[in-house]
Amino acid sequence: MKILCILYDDPTNGMPKNYPLSELPKIEKYPDGMTLPSPKNKDFKPGELLGCVSGELGLRRFLEDAGHSLVVTSDKDGADCEADRELVDADIVISQPFFPYYLTRERIKSAPRLKMAITAGIGSDHVDLDAAIEHKIDVVEVTYCNSRSVAEHIVMMILSLVRDYHHQHYIVNSGGWNIADAVSRSYDVEGMHIGTVAAGRIGLDTLRKLKPFDVHLHYFDRHRLSPDIEKELNLTFHNTVESMLKVCDVITINCPLHPETENLFDDKMIAKMKNGAYIVNTARGKICNKDAIANALESGKLAGYAGDVWFPQPAPNDHIWRHMPNHGMTPHTSGTSLSAQARYAAGVREILECFFEGQPIRDEYLIVQDGALAGMGAHSYSKGSTTSGSEEAARFQK
Ligand code: NAD
Protein backbone atom coordinates (compact mmCIF):
# COMPACT_ATOMS: atom_id res chain seq x y z
CA MET A 1 0.00 0.00 0.00
CA LYS A 2 1.02 3.59 -0.45
CA ILE A 3 1.01 5.82 2.61
CA LEU A 4 1.21 9.57 2.11
CA CYS A 5 2.33 11.51 5.16
CA ILE A 6 2.22 15.30 5.34
CA LEU A 7 4.43 16.74 8.07
CA TYR A 8 5.75 20.17 8.98
CA ASP A 9 9.16 21.38 7.81
CA ASP A 10 12.39 20.39 9.56
CA PRO A 11 14.04 22.92 11.89
CA THR A 12 15.66 25.78 9.95
CA ASN A 13 19.16 24.59 10.89
CA GLY A 14 18.56 20.88 10.44
CA MET A 15 17.55 18.15 12.86
CA PRO A 16 18.73 18.65 16.48
CA LYS A 17 21.93 16.78 17.38
CA ASN A 18 20.82 16.60 21.01
CA TYR A 19 17.83 17.53 23.15
CA PRO A 20 17.46 19.33 26.50
CA LEU A 21 16.14 16.18 28.22
CA SER A 22 17.64 12.74 27.81
CA GLU A 23 14.37 10.97 28.61
CA LEU A 24 10.67 11.67 29.06
CA PRO A 25 8.76 11.08 32.28
CA LYS A 26 6.86 7.78 32.34
CA ILE A 27 3.09 8.04 32.06
CA GLU A 28 1.15 4.83 32.57
CA LYS A 29 -2.46 5.84 31.85
CA TYR A 30 -4.66 8.79 30.99
CA PRO A 31 -6.77 10.17 33.88
CA ASP A 32 -9.93 8.24 32.90
CA GLY A 33 -8.01 4.95 32.80
CA MET A 34 -7.62 4.77 29.01
CA THR A 35 -4.28 3.21 28.09
CA LEU A 36 -1.64 5.10 26.15
CA PRO A 37 -1.00 4.12 22.52
CA SER A 38 0.38 0.61 22.52
CA PRO A 39 1.86 -0.48 19.18
CA LYS A 40 3.68 -3.82 19.10
CA ASN A 41 6.93 -2.02 18.40
CA LYS A 42 8.46 1.44 18.01
CA ASP A 43 11.38 2.52 15.81
CA PHE A 44 11.98 5.88 17.48
CA LYS A 45 13.28 7.28 20.70
CA PRO A 46 10.56 9.10 22.68
CA GLY A 47 11.58 12.73 23.11
CA GLU A 48 13.01 13.15 19.60
CA LEU A 49 11.49 15.33 16.91
CA LEU A 50 9.08 13.08 15.01
CA GLY A 51 6.46 15.47 13.62
CA CYS A 52 8.66 17.07 10.94
CA VAL A 53 9.59 15.67 7.54
CA SER A 54 12.85 13.98 8.65
CA GLY A 55 11.16 12.63 11.79
CA GLU A 56 8.71 10.68 9.58
CA LEU A 57 6.68 9.85 12.71
CA GLY A 58 9.20 7.03 13.11
CA LEU A 59 7.26 5.01 10.52
CA ARG A 60 9.62 4.33 7.59
CA ARG A 61 11.29 1.12 8.72
CA PHE A 62 8.03 -0.42 9.93
CA LEU A 63 6.20 0.37 6.68
CA GLU A 64 8.98 -0.54 4.25
CA ASP A 65 9.81 -3.82 6.04
CA ALA A 66 6.17 -4.78 5.55
CA GLY A 67 6.37 -3.98 1.81
CA HIS A 68 4.50 -0.68 1.84
CA SER A 69 5.69 2.60 0.41
CA LEU A 70 5.90 5.83 2.40
CA VAL A 71 5.98 9.30 0.87
CA VAL A 72 6.62 12.18 3.28
CA THR A 73 6.29 15.80 2.24
CA SER A 74 5.61 19.28 3.60
CA ASP A 75 4.62 20.60 0.15
CA LYS A 76 0.88 20.58 0.78
CA ASP A 77 -0.68 23.80 -0.56
CA GLY A 78 -1.17 25.47 -3.92
CA ALA A 79 -1.64 24.18 -7.44
CA ASP A 80 0.52 21.16 -8.27
CA CYS A 81 1.85 20.67 -4.73
CA GLU A 82 3.62 17.37 -4.11
CA ALA A 83 0.92 16.13 -1.72
CA ASP A 84 -1.78 16.52 -4.41
CA ARG A 85 0.37 14.70 -6.95
CA GLU A 86 1.01 11.80 -4.57
CA LEU A 87 -2.57 11.63 -3.29
CA VAL A 88 -4.03 10.28 -6.55
CA ASP A 89 -2.83 6.70 -5.90
CA ALA A 90 -2.46 6.80 -2.11
CA ASP A 91 -4.25 4.25 0.11
CA ILE A 92 -3.75 6.05 3.41
CA VAL A 93 -3.07 9.69 4.15
CA ILE A 94 -1.60 10.90 7.45
CA SER A 95 -1.69 14.57 8.40
CA GLN A 96 -1.23 16.64 11.55
CA PRO A 97 -3.57 19.42 12.72
CA PHE A 98 -0.55 21.70 13.29
CA PHE A 99 0.19 21.70 9.57
CA PRO A 100 -2.97 20.26 8.10
CA TYR A 101 -3.33 18.84 4.63
CA TYR A 102 -6.90 19.98 4.01
CA LEU A 103 -8.62 16.92 2.61
CA THR A 104 -11.31 18.77 0.70
CA ARG A 105 -14.04 17.15 -1.38
CA GLU A 106 -12.01 17.82 -4.57
CA ARG A 107 -8.94 16.14 -3.11
CA ILE A 108 -10.99 13.18 -1.87
CA LYS A 109 -12.49 12.83 -5.36
CA SER A 110 -8.98 12.78 -6.84
CA ALA A 111 -7.98 9.78 -4.70
CA PRO A 112 -9.99 6.71 -5.75
CA ARG A 113 -7.81 4.30 -3.72
CA LEU A 114 -8.00 6.24 -0.48
CA LYS A 115 -9.28 4.12 2.42
CA MET A 116 -8.27 5.95 5.55
CA ALA A 117 -7.24 9.42 6.74
CA ILE A 118 -5.26 9.36 9.98
CA THR A 119 -4.91 12.48 12.09
CA ALA A 120 -1.59 12.36 13.92
CA GLY A 121 -3.04 14.33 16.82
CA ILE A 122 -6.61 15.27 17.69
CA GLY A 123 -9.16 17.20 15.60
CA SER A 124 -10.12 15.97 12.12
CA ASP A 125 -11.85 19.13 10.90
CA HIS A 126 -9.22 19.44 8.13
CA VAL A 127 -11.00 16.49 6.49
CA ASP A 128 -14.28 17.19 4.70
CA LEU A 129 -16.20 14.72 6.86
CA ASP A 130 -19.25 14.76 4.57
CA ALA A 131 -17.12 13.78 1.59
CA ALA A 132 -15.30 11.14 3.67
CA ILE A 133 -18.68 9.70 4.69
CA GLU A 134 -19.92 9.63 1.07
CA HIS A 135 -16.70 8.07 -0.26
CA LYS A 136 -16.49 5.56 2.62
CA ILE A 137 -13.11 6.80 3.78
CA ASP A 138 -12.50 6.09 7.45
CA VAL A 139 -11.21 8.99 9.54
CA VAL A 140 -9.33 8.25 12.74
CA GLU A 141 -7.32 10.26 15.25
CA VAL A 142 -5.16 9.54 18.30
CA THR A 143 -7.65 10.50 20.98
CA TYR A 144 -6.12 11.79 24.24
CA CYS A 145 -2.54 11.82 22.86
CA ASN A 146 -2.11 15.55 23.39
CA SER A 147 -5.23 16.64 25.32
CA ARG A 148 -3.24 17.18 28.51
CA SER A 149 -0.43 18.94 26.61
CA VAL A 150 -3.03 21.43 25.38
CA ALA A 151 -4.49 21.89 28.86
CA GLU A 152 -1.01 22.86 30.12
CA HIS A 153 -0.71 25.38 27.28
CA ILE A 154 -4.12 26.84 28.14
CA VAL A 155 -3.16 27.40 31.78
CA MET A 156 0.09 29.00 30.63
CA MET A 157 -1.81 31.28 28.26
CA ILE A 158 -4.47 32.30 30.78
CA LEU A 159 -1.79 33.23 33.31
CA SER A 160 0.39 35.01 30.78
CA LEU A 161 -2.54 37.02 29.36
CA VAL A 162 -4.03 38.06 32.67
CA ARG A 163 -0.63 38.86 34.20
CA ASP A 164 0.55 40.44 30.88
CA TYR A 165 3.70 38.32 30.72
CA HIS A 166 4.41 39.00 27.03
CA HIS A 167 4.64 42.74 27.52
CA GLN A 168 6.86 42.39 30.59
CA HIS A 169 9.17 39.95 28.81
CA TYR A 170 9.38 42.35 25.88
CA ILE A 171 10.42 45.20 28.22
CA VAL A 172 13.29 43.12 29.59
CA ASN A 173 14.41 41.97 26.13
CA SER A 174 14.46 45.53 24.87
CA GLY A 175 16.67 46.74 27.78
CA GLY A 176 13.93 48.60 29.71
CA TRP A 177 12.89 48.75 33.40
CA ASN A 178 9.70 50.81 33.53
CA ILE A 179 7.73 48.84 36.10
CA ALA A 180 4.67 51.07 35.83
CA ASP A 181 4.49 50.26 32.11
CA ALA A 182 5.03 46.59 32.88
CA VAL A 183 2.14 46.30 35.34
CA SER A 184 -0.45 48.66 33.90
CA ARG A 185 -2.39 45.70 32.44
CA SER A 186 -1.38 43.04 34.98
CA TYR A 187 -3.85 41.25 37.30
CA ASP A 188 -4.07 38.10 39.44
CA VAL A 189 -6.36 35.31 38.25
CA GLU A 190 -7.32 34.49 41.85
CA GLY A 191 -11.04 35.09 42.34
CA MET A 192 -11.81 35.33 38.62
CA HIS A 193 -14.63 33.41 36.91
CA ILE A 194 -13.24 31.11 34.24
CA GLY A 195 -15.46 29.14 31.85
CA THR A 196 -14.79 26.49 29.25
CA VAL A 197 -16.80 25.96 26.08
CA ALA A 198 -16.76 22.13 26.18
CA ALA A 199 -15.52 19.98 29.01
CA GLY A 200 -14.20 16.96 27.14
CA ARG A 201 -10.68 15.67 27.67
CA ILE A 202 -8.99 19.07 27.27
CA GLY A 203 -11.71 21.17 28.87
CA LEU A 204 -12.01 18.97 31.94
CA ASP A 205 -8.25 18.68 32.40
CA THR A 206 -8.00 22.47 32.16
CA LEU A 207 -10.66 22.87 34.86
CA ARG A 208 -8.74 20.44 37.09
CA LYS A 209 -5.45 22.25 36.52
CA LEU A 210 -7.04 25.64 37.27
CA LYS A 211 -8.77 24.60 40.48
CA PRO A 212 -5.73 25.27 42.75
CA PHE A 213 -5.68 28.92 41.64
CA ASP A 214 -8.81 29.59 43.72
CA VAL A 215 -10.95 30.66 40.79
CA HIS A 216 -14.66 30.08 40.12
CA LEU A 217 -15.10 27.43 37.44
CA HIS A 218 -17.88 27.26 34.81
CA TYR A 219 -18.60 25.06 31.80
CA PHE A 220 -20.93 24.58 28.86
CA ASP A 221 -21.04 21.30 26.92
CA ARG A 222 -23.54 19.26 24.93
CA HIS A 223 -22.80 16.41 27.39
CA ARG A 224 -23.13 17.18 31.09
CA LEU A 225 -20.37 15.94 33.42
CA SER A 226 -21.18 13.60 36.31
CA PRO A 227 -22.49 15.12 39.57
CA ASP A 228 -19.34 13.79 41.29
CA ILE A 229 -17.04 15.80 39.02
CA GLU A 230 -19.22 18.89 39.27
CA LYS A 231 -18.98 18.62 43.04
CA GLU A 232 -15.23 17.86 43.12
CA LEU A 233 -14.45 21.01 41.12
CA ASN A 234 -17.35 23.11 42.39
CA LEU A 235 -18.45 23.67 38.78
CA THR A 236 -21.30 25.80 37.53
CA PHE A 237 -22.95 24.20 34.47
CA HIS A 238 -24.57 26.49 31.89
CA ASN A 239 -27.25 25.45 29.39
CA THR A 240 -26.03 27.96 26.84
CA VAL A 241 -22.72 29.58 25.93
CA GLU A 242 -24.37 32.99 26.37
CA SER A 243 -25.30 32.36 29.99
CA MET A 244 -21.67 31.45 30.76
CA LEU A 245 -20.16 34.40 28.87
CA LYS A 246 -22.18 36.90 30.86
CA VAL A 247 -20.45 35.98 34.11
CA CYS A 248 -16.91 34.98 33.05
CA ASP A 249 -13.70 37.00 33.06
CA VAL A 250 -11.87 34.34 31.05
CA ILE A 251 -13.26 31.97 28.41
CA THR A 252 -11.34 28.98 27.13
CA ILE A 253 -12.60 27.23 23.99
CA ASN A 254 -12.23 23.46 23.87
CA CYS A 255 -14.85 22.05 21.48
CA PRO A 256 -14.01 20.54 18.08
CA LEU A 257 -14.62 22.58 14.93
CA HIS A 258 -17.74 21.33 13.15
CA PRO A 259 -20.72 23.12 11.61
CA GLU A 260 -22.31 23.82 15.05
CA THR A 261 -19.19 25.58 16.35
CA GLU A 262 -17.84 27.30 13.23
CA ASN A 263 -17.86 31.11 13.69
CA LEU A 264 -19.43 30.69 17.17
CA PHE A 265 -17.52 33.70 18.50
CA ASP A 266 -18.67 36.42 16.10
CA ASP A 267 -19.43 40.10 16.81
CA LYS A 268 -22.80 39.24 18.34
CA MET A 269 -21.45 36.59 20.70
CA ILE A 270 -18.49 38.72 21.78
CA ALA A 271 -20.89 41.62 22.52
CA LYS A 272 -22.50 39.38 25.16
CA MET A 273 -19.22 38.92 27.03
CA LYS A 274 -18.15 40.96 30.04
CA ASN A 275 -16.20 44.08 29.10
CA GLY A 276 -12.47 43.41 29.37
CA ALA A 277 -12.79 39.62 29.24
CA TYR A 278 -10.07 37.34 27.89
CA ILE A 279 -10.40 34.48 25.39
CA VAL A 280 -7.99 31.58 25.06
CA ASN A 281 -8.72 29.42 22.02
CA THR A 282 -6.60 26.35 21.47
CA ALA A 283 -9.46 24.45 19.80
CA ARG A 284 -9.62 25.70 16.19
CA GLY A 285 -9.15 29.12 14.61
CA LYS A 286 -12.42 29.02 12.67
CA ILE A 287 -14.49 28.83 15.87
CA CYS A 288 -13.67 32.53 16.27
CA ASN A 289 -14.39 35.13 13.63
CA LYS A 290 -11.00 36.64 12.89
CA ASP A 291 -12.17 40.21 12.32
CA ALA A 292 -14.54 40.15 15.30
CA ILE A 293 -11.64 39.17 17.59
CA ALA A 294 -9.30 41.82 16.18
CA ASN A 295 -12.00 44.52 16.44
CA ALA A 296 -12.83 43.56 20.03
CA LEU A 297 -9.15 43.84 21.00
CA GLU A 298 -8.87 47.23 19.28
CA SER A 299 -11.94 48.57 21.09
CA GLY A 300 -10.96 47.11 24.47
CA LYS A 301 -14.08 44.93 24.64
CA LEU A 302 -11.62 42.05 24.96
CA ALA A 303 -8.60 42.64 27.22
CA GLY A 304 -6.64 39.84 25.57
CA TYR A 305 -6.78 36.89 23.18
CA ALA A 306 -4.41 33.96 23.02
CA GLY A 307 -4.29 30.56 21.46
CA ASP A 308 -2.36 28.55 18.96
CA VAL A 309 -4.96 27.79 16.32
CA TRP A 310 -5.53 29.78 13.13
CA PHE A 311 -7.39 29.41 9.88
CA PRO A 312 -5.96 28.43 7.58
CA GLN A 313 -2.64 26.96 8.62
CA PRO A 314 0.01 28.03 8.03
CA ALA A 315 -1.57 31.43 8.63
CA PRO A 316 -0.89 33.85 5.75
CA ASN A 317 1.87 36.33 6.71
CA ASP A 318 -0.65 39.18 6.77
CA HIS A 319 -3.20 37.31 8.97
CA ILE A 320 -4.70 39.99 11.21
CA TRP A 321 -4.10 37.91 14.37
CA ARG A 322 -0.35 38.28 13.90
CA HIS A 323 -0.63 42.05 14.41
CA MET A 324 -3.65 42.78 16.65
CA PRO A 325 -3.08 44.37 20.10
CA ASN A 326 -2.84 42.38 23.35
CA HIS A 327 -2.60 38.96 21.77
CA GLY A 328 -0.53 36.05 22.97
CA MET A 329 -0.66 33.80 19.93
CA THR A 330 1.77 30.99 19.19
CA PRO A 331 1.92 28.94 16.02
CA HIS A 332 -0.02 25.69 16.44
CA THR A 333 2.30 24.07 18.98
CA SER A 334 0.38 23.16 22.12
CA GLY A 335 -0.30 19.59 21.03
CA THR A 336 3.05 18.92 19.42
CA SER A 337 5.50 19.16 22.30
CA LEU A 338 8.18 16.47 22.08
CA SER A 339 6.24 14.64 24.81
CA ALA A 340 3.04 14.66 22.73
CA GLN A 341 4.83 13.63 19.55
CA ALA A 342 6.00 10.39 21.17
CA ARG A 343 2.38 9.55 22.00
CA TYR A 344 0.83 10.37 18.67
CA ALA A 345 3.61 8.71 16.66
CA ALA A 346 2.97 5.55 18.71
CA GLY A 347 -0.77 5.97 18.20
CA VAL A 348 -0.44 6.25 14.43
CA ARG A 349 1.66 3.09 14.42
CA GLU A 350 -0.95 1.30 16.55
CA ILE A 351 -3.68 2.34 14.09
CA LEU A 352 -1.65 1.16 11.10
CA GLU A 353 -0.83 -2.17 12.76
CA CYS A 354 -4.53 -2.77 13.43
CA PHE A 355 -5.47 -1.75 9.89
CA PHE A 356 -2.92 -4.03 8.19
CA GLU A 357 -3.81 -6.97 10.44
CA GLY A 358 -7.56 -6.49 9.99
CA GLN A 359 -7.95 -5.88 13.73
CA PRO A 360 -10.49 -3.34 15.03
CA ILE A 361 -9.16 0.16 15.67
CA ARG A 362 -10.02 1.41 19.17
CA ASP A 363 -13.50 2.90 19.29
CA GLU A 364 -12.08 6.05 20.94
CA TYR A 365 -9.95 6.70 17.84
CA LEU A 366 -12.86 6.61 15.35
CA ILE A 367 -14.34 9.75 13.83
CA VAL A 368 -15.85 8.26 10.65
CA GLN A 369 -16.17 4.55 9.92
CA ASP A 370 -18.05 2.70 7.19
CA GLY A 371 -19.71 5.86 5.91
CA ALA A 372 -20.99 7.26 9.23
CA LEU A 373 -19.78 9.26 12.22
CA ALA A 374 -18.54 6.71 14.75
CA GLY A 375 -16.83 6.51 18.16
CA MET A 376 -15.57 9.94 19.24
CA GLY A 377 -16.88 11.37 15.96
CA ALA A 378 -20.45 10.52 16.94
CA HIS A 379 -19.88 11.93 20.45
CA SER A 380 -18.13 15.20 19.58
CA TYR A 381 -18.88 16.16 15.94
CA SER A 382 -21.84 16.93 13.68
CA LYS A 383 -21.97 16.08 9.98
CA GLY A 384 -20.72 18.61 7.47
CA SER A 385 -17.56 20.24 6.28
CA THR A 386 -15.49 23.10 7.64
CA THR A 387 -12.70 23.10 5.06
CA SER A 388 -13.93 25.98 2.87
CA GLY A 389 -11.34 28.73 2.47
CA SER A 390 -8.42 26.38 3.24
CA GLU A 391 -6.80 27.15 -0.14
CA GLU A 392 -5.73 30.47 1.47
CA ALA A 393 -2.94 28.49 3.21
CA ALA A 394 -1.03 28.71 -0.09
CA ARG A 395 -0.54 32.45 0.54
CA PHE A 396 1.95 31.78 3.36
CA GLN A 397 5.50 32.66 2.27
CA LYS A 398 8.37 31.00 4.14
P1 NAD B 1 -13.08 15.50 23.33
O1 NAD B 1 -13.78 14.79 22.24
O2 NAD B 1 -12.64 14.76 24.53
O3 NAD B 1 -13.97 16.73 23.81
C1 NAD B 1 -14.74 17.49 22.97
C2 NAD B 1 -15.92 18.02 23.77
O4 NAD B 1 -16.59 19.00 22.97
C3 NAD B 1 -16.96 16.95 24.11
O5 NAD B 1 -17.19 16.97 25.50
C4 NAD B 1 -18.19 17.37 23.31
O6 NAD B 1 -19.39 17.07 23.96
C5 NAD B 1 -17.96 18.87 23.22
N1 NAD B 1 -18.71 19.51 22.14
C6 NAD B 1 -18.76 19.17 20.83
N2 NAD B 1 -19.57 20.00 20.16
C7 NAD B 1 -20.04 20.89 21.05
C8 NAD B 1 -20.91 21.99 20.95
N3 NAD B 1 -21.47 22.33 19.78
N4 NAD B 1 -21.17 22.68 22.06
C9 NAD B 1 -20.63 22.33 23.26
N5 NAD B 1 -19.80 21.29 23.41
C10 NAD B 1 -19.50 20.59 22.32
O7 NAD B 1 -11.81 16.20 22.62
P2 NAD B 1 -10.57 16.94 23.29
O8 NAD B 1 -9.41 16.01 23.38
O9 NAD B 1 -11.02 17.67 24.50
O10 NAD B 1 -10.24 17.96 22.10
C11 NAD B 1 -11.18 18.97 21.74
C12 NAD B 1 -10.69 19.73 20.53
O11 NAD B 1 -9.52 20.46 20.84
C13 NAD B 1 -10.28 18.87 19.34
O12 NAD B 1 -11.38 18.45 18.57
C14 NAD B 1 -9.38 19.81 18.57
O13 NAD B 1 -10.13 20.65 17.72
C15 NAD B 1 -8.75 20.66 19.67
N6 NAD B 1 -7.35 20.24 19.92
C16 NAD B 1 -6.37 21.17 19.72
C17 NAD B 1 -5.05 20.81 19.91
C18 NAD B 1 -3.93 21.80 19.73
O14 NAD B 1 -2.79 21.40 19.52
N7 NAD B 1 -4.20 23.10 19.82
C19 NAD B 1 -4.71 19.50 20.28
C20 NAD B 1 -5.75 18.61 20.54
C21 NAD B 1 -7.06 18.98 20.32
mmCIF file of C-alpha atoms and ligand atoms in Angstrom, residues 97-98 121-125 141 143-144 146-147 150 197-203 220-223 241 253-258 260-261 264 282-284 287 308-309 332-336 376 379-381, ligand 1:
data_model
loop_
_atom_site.group_PDB
_atom_site.id
_atom_site.type_symbol
_atom_site.label_atom_id
_atom_site.label_comp_id
_atom_site.label_asym_id
_atom_site.label_seq_id
_atom_site.Cartn_x
_atom_site.Cartn_y
_atom_site.Cartn_z
ATOM 1 C CA PRO A 97 -3.572 19.422 12.715
ATOM 2 C CA PHE A 98 -0.549 21.702 13.290
ATOM 3 C CA GLY A 121 -3.041 14.328 16.819
ATOM 4 C CA ILE A 122 -6.614 15.272 17.687
ATOM 5 C CA GLY A 123 -9.155 17.195 15.600
ATOM 6 C CA SER A 124 -10.119 15.972 12.123
ATOM 7 C CA ASP A 125 -11.847 19.125 10.904
ATOM 8 C CA GLU A 141 -7.317 10.257 15.248
ATOM 9 C CA THR A 143 -7.652 10.505 20.979
ATOM 10 C CA TYR A 144 -6.122 11.787 24.243
ATOM 11 C CA ASN A 146 -2.113 15.550 23.393
ATOM 12 C CA SER A 147 -5.226 16.644 25.319
ATOM 13 C CA VAL A 150 -3.026 21.435 25.378
ATOM 14 C CA VAL A 197 -16.796 25.962 26.082
ATOM 15 C CA ALA A 198 -16.756 22.130 26.182
ATOM 16 C CA ALA A 199 -15.516 19.983 29.013
ATOM 17 C CA GLY A 200 -14.196 16.964 27.138
ATOM 18 C CA ARG A 201 -10.677 15.673 27.667
ATOM 19 C CA ILE A 202 -8.987 19.068 27.267
ATOM 20 C CA GLY A 203 -11.713 21.166 28.872
ATOM 21 C CA PHE A 220 -20.930 24.576 28.862
ATOM 22 C CA ASP A 221 -21.039 21.300 26.920
ATOM 23 C CA ARG A 222 -23.543 19.257 24.929
ATOM 24 C CA HIS A 223 -22.799 16.406 27.386
ATOM 25 C CA VAL A 241 -22.720 29.579 25.933
ATOM 26 C CA ILE A 253 -12.601 27.233 23.987
ATOM 27 C CA ASN A 254 -12.225 23.455 23.870
ATOM 28 C CA CYS A 255 -14.847 22.047 21.478
ATOM 29 C CA PRO A 256 -14.008 20.540 18.080
ATOM 30 C CA LEU A 257 -14.621 22.580 14.932
ATOM 31 C CA HIS A 258 -17.736 21.332 13.146
ATOM 32 C CA GLU A 260 -22.308 23.816 15.051
ATOM 33 C CA THR A 261 -19.195 25.577 16.354
ATOM 34 C CA LEU A 264 -19.428 30.688 17.169
ATOM 35 C CA THR A 282 -6.599 26.349 21.471
ATOM 36 C CA ALA A 283 -9.460 24.450 19.801
ATOM 37 C CA ARG A 284 -9.617 25.697 16.193
ATOM 38 C CA ILE A 287 -14.492 28.832 15.869
ATOM 39 C CA ASP A 308 -2.355 28.552 18.955
ATOM 40 C CA VAL A 309 -4.960 27.791 16.321
ATOM 41 C CA HIS A 332 -0.021 25.693 16.437
ATOM 42 C CA THR A 333 2.297 24.068 18.975
ATOM 43 C CA SER A 334 0.378 23.163 22.117
ATOM 44 C CA GLY A 335 -0.301 19.592 21.028
ATOM 45 C CA THR A 336 3.055 18.917 19.417
ATOM 46 C CA MET A 376 -15.570 9.940 19.236
ATOM 47 C CA HIS A 379 -19.882 11.932 20.453
ATOM 48 C CA SER A 380 -18.134 15.198 19.584
ATOM 49 C CA TYR A 381 -18.877 16.158 15.937
HETATM 50 P P1 NAD B 1 -13.075 15.499 23.328
HETATM 51 O O1 NAD B 1 -13.779 14.785 22.236
HETATM 52 O O2 NAD B 1 -12.636 14.759 24.532
HETATM 53 O O3 NAD B 1 -13.970 16.726 23.814
HETATM 54 C C1 NAD B 1 -14.738 17.492 22.969
HETATM 55 C C2 NAD B 1 -15.921 18.024 23.773
HETATM 56 O O4 NAD B 1 -16.585 19.003 22.966
HETATM 57 C C3 NAD B 1 -16.959 16.950 24.113
HETATM 58 O O5 NAD B 1 -17.195 16.973 25.497
HETATM 59 C C4 NAD B 1 -18.185 17.371 23.309
HETATM 60 O O6 NAD B 1 -19.392 17.065 23.961
HETATM 61 C C5 NAD B 1 -17.959 18.874 23.223
HETATM 62 N N1 NAD B 1 -18.713 19.510 22.138
HETATM 63 C C6 NAD B 1 -18.756 19.168 20.828
HETATM 64 N N2 NAD B 1 -19.566 19.999 20.160
HETATM 65 C C7 NAD B 1 -20.040 20.890 21.046
HETATM 66 C C8 NAD B 1 -20.914 21.987 20.950
HETATM 67 N N3 NAD B 1 -21.468 22.327 19.778
HETATM 68 N N4 NAD B 1 -21.169 22.682 22.063
HETATM 69 C C9 NAD B 1 -20.625 22.325 23.258
HETATM 70 N N5 NAD B 1 -19.798 21.291 23.414
HETATM 71 C C10 NAD B 1 -19.497 20.588 22.315
HETATM 72 O O7 NAD B 1 -11.812 16.202 22.616
HETATM 73 P P2 NAD B 1 -10.569 16.939 23.288
HETATM 74 O O8 NAD B 1 -9.412 16.010 23.384
HETATM 75 O O9 NAD B 1 -11.023 17.674 24.496
HETATM 76 O O10 NAD B 1 -10.236 17.960 22.099
HETATM 77 C C11 NAD B 1 -11.176 18.970 21.744
HETATM 78 C C12 NAD B 1 -10.689 19.732 20.530
HETATM 79 O O11 NAD B 1 -9.518 20.459 20.839
HETATM 80 C C13 NAD B 1 -10.275 18.868 19.342
HETATM 81 O O12 NAD B 1 -11.376 18.450 18.567
HETATM 82 C C14 NAD B 1 -9.379 19.810 18.573
HETATM 83 O O13 NAD B 1 -10.130 20.652 17.723
HETATM 84 C C15 NAD B 1 -8.752 20.656 19.673
HETATM 85 N N6 NAD B 1 -7.351 20.243 19.921
HETATM 86 C C16 NAD B 1 -6.366 21.172 19.720
HETATM 87 C C17 NAD B 1 -5.046 20.814 19.909
HETATM 88 C C18 NAD B 1 -3.929 21.802 19.728
HETATM 89 O O14 NAD B 1 -2.790 21.403 19.522
HETATM 90 N N7 NAD B 1 -4.198 23.095 19.818
HETATM 91 C C19 NAD B 1 -4.714 19.503 20.282
HETATM 92 C C20 NAD B 1 -5.750 18.614 20.536
HETATM 93 C C21 NAD B 1 -7.062 18.984 20.324
#
